[in-house]
CSV table of C-alpha atoms in Angstrom, one decimal:
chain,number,residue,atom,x,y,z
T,1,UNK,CA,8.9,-3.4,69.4
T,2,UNK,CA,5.2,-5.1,68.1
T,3,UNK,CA,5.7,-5.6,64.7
T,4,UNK,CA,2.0,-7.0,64.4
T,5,UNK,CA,-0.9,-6.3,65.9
T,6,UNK,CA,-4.1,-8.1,65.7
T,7,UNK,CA,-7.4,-7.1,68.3
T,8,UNK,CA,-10.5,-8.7,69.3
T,9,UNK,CA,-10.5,-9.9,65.6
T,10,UNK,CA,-13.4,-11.7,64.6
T,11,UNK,CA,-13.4,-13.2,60.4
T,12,UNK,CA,-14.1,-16.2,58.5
T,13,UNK,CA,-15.5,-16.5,54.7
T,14,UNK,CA,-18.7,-14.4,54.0
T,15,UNK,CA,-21.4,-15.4,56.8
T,16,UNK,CA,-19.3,-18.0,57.6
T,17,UNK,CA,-17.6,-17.7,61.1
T,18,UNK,CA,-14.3,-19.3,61.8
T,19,UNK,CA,-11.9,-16.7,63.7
T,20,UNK,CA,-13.5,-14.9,67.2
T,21,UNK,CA,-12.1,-13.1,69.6
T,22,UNK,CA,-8.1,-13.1,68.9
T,23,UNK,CA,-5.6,-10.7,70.1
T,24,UNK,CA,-2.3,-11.3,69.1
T,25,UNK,CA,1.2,-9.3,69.0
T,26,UNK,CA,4.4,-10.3,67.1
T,27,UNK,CA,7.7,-8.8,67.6
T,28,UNK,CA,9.6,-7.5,65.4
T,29,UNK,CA,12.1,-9.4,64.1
T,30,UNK,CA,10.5,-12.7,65.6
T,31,UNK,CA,9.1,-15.7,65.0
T,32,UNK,CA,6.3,-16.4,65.9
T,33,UNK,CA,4.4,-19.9,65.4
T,34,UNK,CA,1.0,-20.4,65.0
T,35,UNK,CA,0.0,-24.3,66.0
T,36,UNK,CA,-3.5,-26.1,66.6
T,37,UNK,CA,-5.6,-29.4,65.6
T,38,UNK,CA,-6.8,-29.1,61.9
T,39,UNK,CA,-10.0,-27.4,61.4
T,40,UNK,CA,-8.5,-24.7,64.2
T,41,UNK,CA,-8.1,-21.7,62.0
T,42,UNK,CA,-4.6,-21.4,61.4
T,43,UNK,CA,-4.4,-21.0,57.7
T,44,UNK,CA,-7.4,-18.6,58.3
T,45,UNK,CA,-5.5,-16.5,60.1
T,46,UNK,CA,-2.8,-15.9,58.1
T,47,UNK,CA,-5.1,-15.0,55.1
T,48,UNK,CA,-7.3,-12.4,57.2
T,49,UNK,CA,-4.0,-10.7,58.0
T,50,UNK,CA,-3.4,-10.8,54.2
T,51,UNK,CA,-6.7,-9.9,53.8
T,52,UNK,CA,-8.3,-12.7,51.9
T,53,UNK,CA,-11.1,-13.4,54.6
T,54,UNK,CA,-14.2,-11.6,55.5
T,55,UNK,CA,-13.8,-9.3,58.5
T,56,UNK,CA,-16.4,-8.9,60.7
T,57,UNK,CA,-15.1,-6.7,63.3
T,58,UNK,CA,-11.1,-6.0,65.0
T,59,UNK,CA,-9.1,-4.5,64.1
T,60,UNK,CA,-4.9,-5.2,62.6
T,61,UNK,CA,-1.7,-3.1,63.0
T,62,UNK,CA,1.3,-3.7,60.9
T,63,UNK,CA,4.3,-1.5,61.8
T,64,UNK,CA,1.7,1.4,63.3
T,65,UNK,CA,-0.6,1.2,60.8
T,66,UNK,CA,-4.1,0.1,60.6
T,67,UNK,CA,-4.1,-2.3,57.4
T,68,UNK,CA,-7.4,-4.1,58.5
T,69,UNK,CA,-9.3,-3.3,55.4
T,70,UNK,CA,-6.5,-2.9,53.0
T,71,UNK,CA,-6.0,-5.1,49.6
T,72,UNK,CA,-3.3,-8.0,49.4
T,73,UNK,CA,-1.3,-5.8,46.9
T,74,UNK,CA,-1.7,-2.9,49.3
T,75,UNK,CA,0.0,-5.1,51.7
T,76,UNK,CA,2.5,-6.4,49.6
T,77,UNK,CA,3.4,-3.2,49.3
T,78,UNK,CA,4.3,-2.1,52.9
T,79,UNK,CA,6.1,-5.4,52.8
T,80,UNK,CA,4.2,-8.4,53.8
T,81,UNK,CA,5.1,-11.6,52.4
T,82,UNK,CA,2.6,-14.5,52.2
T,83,UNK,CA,3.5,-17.9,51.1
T,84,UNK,CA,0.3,-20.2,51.2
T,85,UNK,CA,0.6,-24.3,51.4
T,86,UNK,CA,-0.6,-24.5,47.3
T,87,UNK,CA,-0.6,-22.3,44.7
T,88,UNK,CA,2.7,-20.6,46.0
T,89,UNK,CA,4.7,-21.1,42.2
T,90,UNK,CA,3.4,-21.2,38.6
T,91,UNK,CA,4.1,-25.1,37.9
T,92,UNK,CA,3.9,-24.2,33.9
T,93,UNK,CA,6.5,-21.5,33.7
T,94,UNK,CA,10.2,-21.6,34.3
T,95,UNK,CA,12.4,-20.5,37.4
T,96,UNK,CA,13.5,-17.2,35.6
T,97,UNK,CA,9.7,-16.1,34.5
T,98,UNK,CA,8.6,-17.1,38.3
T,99,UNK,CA,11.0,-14.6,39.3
T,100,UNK,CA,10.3,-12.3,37.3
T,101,UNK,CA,6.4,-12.4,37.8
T,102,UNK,CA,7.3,-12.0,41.6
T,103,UNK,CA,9.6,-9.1,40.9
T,104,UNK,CA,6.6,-7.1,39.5
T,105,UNK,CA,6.7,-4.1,41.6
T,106,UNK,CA,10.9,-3.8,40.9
T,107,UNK,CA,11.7,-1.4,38.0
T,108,UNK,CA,12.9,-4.2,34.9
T,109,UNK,CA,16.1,-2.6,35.0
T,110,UNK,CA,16.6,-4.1,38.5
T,111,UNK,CA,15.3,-7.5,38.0
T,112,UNK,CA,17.7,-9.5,36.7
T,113,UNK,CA,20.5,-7.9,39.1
T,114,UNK,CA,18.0,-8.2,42.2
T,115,UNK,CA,16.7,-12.4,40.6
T,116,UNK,CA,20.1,-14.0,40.8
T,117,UNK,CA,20.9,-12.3,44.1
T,118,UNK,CA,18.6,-13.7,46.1
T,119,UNK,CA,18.7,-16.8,43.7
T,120,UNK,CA,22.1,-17.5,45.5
T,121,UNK,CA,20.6,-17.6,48.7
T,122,UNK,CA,19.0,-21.3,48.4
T,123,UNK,CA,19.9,-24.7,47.1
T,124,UNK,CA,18.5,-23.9,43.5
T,125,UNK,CA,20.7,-21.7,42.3
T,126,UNK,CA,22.9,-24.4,40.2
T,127,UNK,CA,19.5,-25.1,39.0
T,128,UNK,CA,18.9,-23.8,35.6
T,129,UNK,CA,16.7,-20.8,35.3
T,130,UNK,CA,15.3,-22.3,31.9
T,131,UNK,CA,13.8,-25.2,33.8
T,132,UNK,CA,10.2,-25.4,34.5
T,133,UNK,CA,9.3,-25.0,37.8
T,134,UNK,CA,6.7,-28.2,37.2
T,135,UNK,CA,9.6,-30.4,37.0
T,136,UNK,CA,10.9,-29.5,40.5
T,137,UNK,CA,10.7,-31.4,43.4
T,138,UNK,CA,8.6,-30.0,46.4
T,139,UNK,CA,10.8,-28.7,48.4
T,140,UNK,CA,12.8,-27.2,45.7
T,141,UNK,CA,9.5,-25.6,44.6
T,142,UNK,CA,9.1,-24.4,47.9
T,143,UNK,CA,12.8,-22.8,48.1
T,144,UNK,CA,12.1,-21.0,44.8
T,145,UNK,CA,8.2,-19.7,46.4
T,146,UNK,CA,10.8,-18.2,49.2
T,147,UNK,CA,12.8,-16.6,46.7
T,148,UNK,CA,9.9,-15.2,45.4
T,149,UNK,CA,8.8,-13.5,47.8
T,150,UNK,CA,12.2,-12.1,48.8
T,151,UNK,CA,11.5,-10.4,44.9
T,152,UNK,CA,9.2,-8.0,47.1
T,153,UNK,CA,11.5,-7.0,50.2
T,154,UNK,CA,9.0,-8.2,52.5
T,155,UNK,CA,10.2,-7.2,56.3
T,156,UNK,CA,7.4,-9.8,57.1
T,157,UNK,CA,6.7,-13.4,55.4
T,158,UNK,CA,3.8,-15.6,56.8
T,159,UNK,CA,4.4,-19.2,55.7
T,160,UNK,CA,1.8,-21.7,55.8
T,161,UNK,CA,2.8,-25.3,56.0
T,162,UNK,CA,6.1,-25.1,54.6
T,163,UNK,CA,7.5,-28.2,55.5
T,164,UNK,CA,4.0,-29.8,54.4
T,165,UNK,CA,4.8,-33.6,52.0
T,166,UNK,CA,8.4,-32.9,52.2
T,167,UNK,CA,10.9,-35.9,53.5
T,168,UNK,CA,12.5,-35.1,56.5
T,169,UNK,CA,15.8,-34.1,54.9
T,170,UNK,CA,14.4,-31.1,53.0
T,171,UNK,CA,11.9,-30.1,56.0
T,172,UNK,CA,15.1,-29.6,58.2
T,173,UNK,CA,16.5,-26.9,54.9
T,174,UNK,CA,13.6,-25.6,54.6
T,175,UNK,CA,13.6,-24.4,59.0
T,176,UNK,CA,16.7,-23.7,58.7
T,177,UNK,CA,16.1,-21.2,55.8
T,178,UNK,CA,13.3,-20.1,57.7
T,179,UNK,CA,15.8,-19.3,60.3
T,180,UNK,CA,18.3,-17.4,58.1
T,181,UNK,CA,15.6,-15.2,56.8
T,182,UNK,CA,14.7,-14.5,60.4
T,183,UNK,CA,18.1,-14.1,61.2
T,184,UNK,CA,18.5,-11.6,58.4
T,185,UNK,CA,15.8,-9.5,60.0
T,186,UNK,CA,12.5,-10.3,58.6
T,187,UNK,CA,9.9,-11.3,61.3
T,188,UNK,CA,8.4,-14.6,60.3
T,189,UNK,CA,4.8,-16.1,61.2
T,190,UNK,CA,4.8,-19.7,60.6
T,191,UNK,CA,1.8,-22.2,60.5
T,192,UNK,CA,3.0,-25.5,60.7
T,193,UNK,CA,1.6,-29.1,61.3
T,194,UNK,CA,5.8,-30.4,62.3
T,195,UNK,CA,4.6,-28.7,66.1
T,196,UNK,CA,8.3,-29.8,67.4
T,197,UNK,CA,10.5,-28.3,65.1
T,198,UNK,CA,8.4,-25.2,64.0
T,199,UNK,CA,8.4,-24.6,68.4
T,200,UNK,CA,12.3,-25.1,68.6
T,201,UNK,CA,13.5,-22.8,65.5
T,202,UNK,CA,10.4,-20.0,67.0
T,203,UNK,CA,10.5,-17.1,70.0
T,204,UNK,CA,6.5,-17.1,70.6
T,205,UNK,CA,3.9,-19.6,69.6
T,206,UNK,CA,0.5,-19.4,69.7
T,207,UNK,CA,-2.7,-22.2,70.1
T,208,UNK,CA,-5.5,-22.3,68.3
T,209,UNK,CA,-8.2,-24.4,68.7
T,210,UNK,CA,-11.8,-24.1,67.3
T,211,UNK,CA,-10.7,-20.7,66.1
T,212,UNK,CA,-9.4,-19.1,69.3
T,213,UNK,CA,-6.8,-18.2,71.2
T,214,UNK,CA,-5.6,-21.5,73.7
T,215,UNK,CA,-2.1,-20.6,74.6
T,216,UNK,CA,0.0,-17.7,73.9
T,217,UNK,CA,4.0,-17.1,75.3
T,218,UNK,CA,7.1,-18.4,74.7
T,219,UNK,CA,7.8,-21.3,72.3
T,220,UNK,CA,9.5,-23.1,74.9
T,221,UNK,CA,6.9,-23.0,77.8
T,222,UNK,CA,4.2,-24.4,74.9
T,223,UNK,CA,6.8,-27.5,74.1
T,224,UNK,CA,7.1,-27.9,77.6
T,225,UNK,CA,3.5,-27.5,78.9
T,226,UNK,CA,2.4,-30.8,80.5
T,227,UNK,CA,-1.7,-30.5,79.2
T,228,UNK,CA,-1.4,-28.6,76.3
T,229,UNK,CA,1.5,-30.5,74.3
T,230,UNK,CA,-0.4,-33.7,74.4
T,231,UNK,CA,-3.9,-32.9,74.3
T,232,UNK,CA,-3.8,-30.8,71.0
T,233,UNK,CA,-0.5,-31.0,69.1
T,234,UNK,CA,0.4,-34.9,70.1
T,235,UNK,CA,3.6,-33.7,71.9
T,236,UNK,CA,4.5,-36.6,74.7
């Protein structure tokens, strides 16, 4: 079943062009990766489908309904997720009151239960909740942004860059997380500069370059491609 729908969708910020022409569908229950040179509109994307772009004309579907000109909360609300590269945690509060800001649209009765549920899911939970989040390392900060975003049920979560300064070690948790929430049945769209691993863990991928559509298919046929790879995403 298409999960996502996005047609002949042309945005970018104010008078600004960056986004023309691009059709995509995603699955439900998918992931789907969004790949490309920098400068190619990936993060764009994912904020017009949030709706934090200017659209100019096209149309988006989520789940059968036209939520083109909706509001981020309105979206939020229908249960998109949408974790951007920065900005994704408030540095200057603790764990607990980052949860609880995320958990705004949960009656407070069901907060505290629904926090240190998900909570358990990820590598921070021996963490205490007292801590300030600004003393975190960054891919512990990115595990609690995930949790945050679970505070919402989201049945879709659009990640930009999540593996983005993190060592190796905690880009591999962070996939595999990725994966379990997938696994779980959430349908994921991931942007991501680590081309190889975001293809391996993904079901379709999409290229971008100069803000349209290159490739679109199966995750594998884009690692394998014998142009494509190398020419954009420095796959040899």
């Amino acid at each position: 079943m298409t999960y996502l729908t996005i047609s002949n969708l042309n945005a970018g910020y104010f008078k600004i062009p960056v986004l023309a022409d691009i059709n995509l569908t995603v699955p439900e229950k998918s992931i789907c990766t969004i790949v490309g040179p920098n400068g190619s509109g990936k993060s764009t994307l994912l904020k017009t489908i949030f709706g934090l772009t200017t659209i100019y004309n096209g149309s988006i579907k989520f789940n059968g309904k036209d939520i083109t000109n909706l509001k981020p909360y309105e979206k939020v609300k229908l249960g998109m997720a949408y974790l951007p590269q920065t900005g994704n945690v408030f540095p200057n509060l603790t764990i607990r009151e980052n949860m609880i800001m995320a958990g705004y649209l949960l009656p407070k009765k069901e907060i505290k239960e629904k926090m240190e549920s998900i909570l358990k899911m990820f590598p921070i939970a021996n963490i205490p909740l007292d801590k300030k989040v600004l003393t975190l390392s960054g891919g512990e900060r990115q595990m609690l942004a995930m949790a945050m975003s679970l505070m919402s049920n989201p049945s879709l979560m659009m990640f930009d860059e999540p593996s983005a300064n993190l060592s190796p070690k905690l880009a591999y948790q962070v996939f595999q997380k990725i994966k379990e929430l997938n696994e779980s049945g959430i349908t994921i769209i991931l942007v991501e500069q680590n081309v190889k691993q975001a293809l391996e863990i993904s079901d379709i991928a999409y290229l971008l370059v100069s803000g349209r559509v290159r490739f679109q298919g199966k995750s594998n046929d884009l690692l394998e491609h014998p142009e494509l790879g190398k020419l954009y995403l420095g796959i040899s």
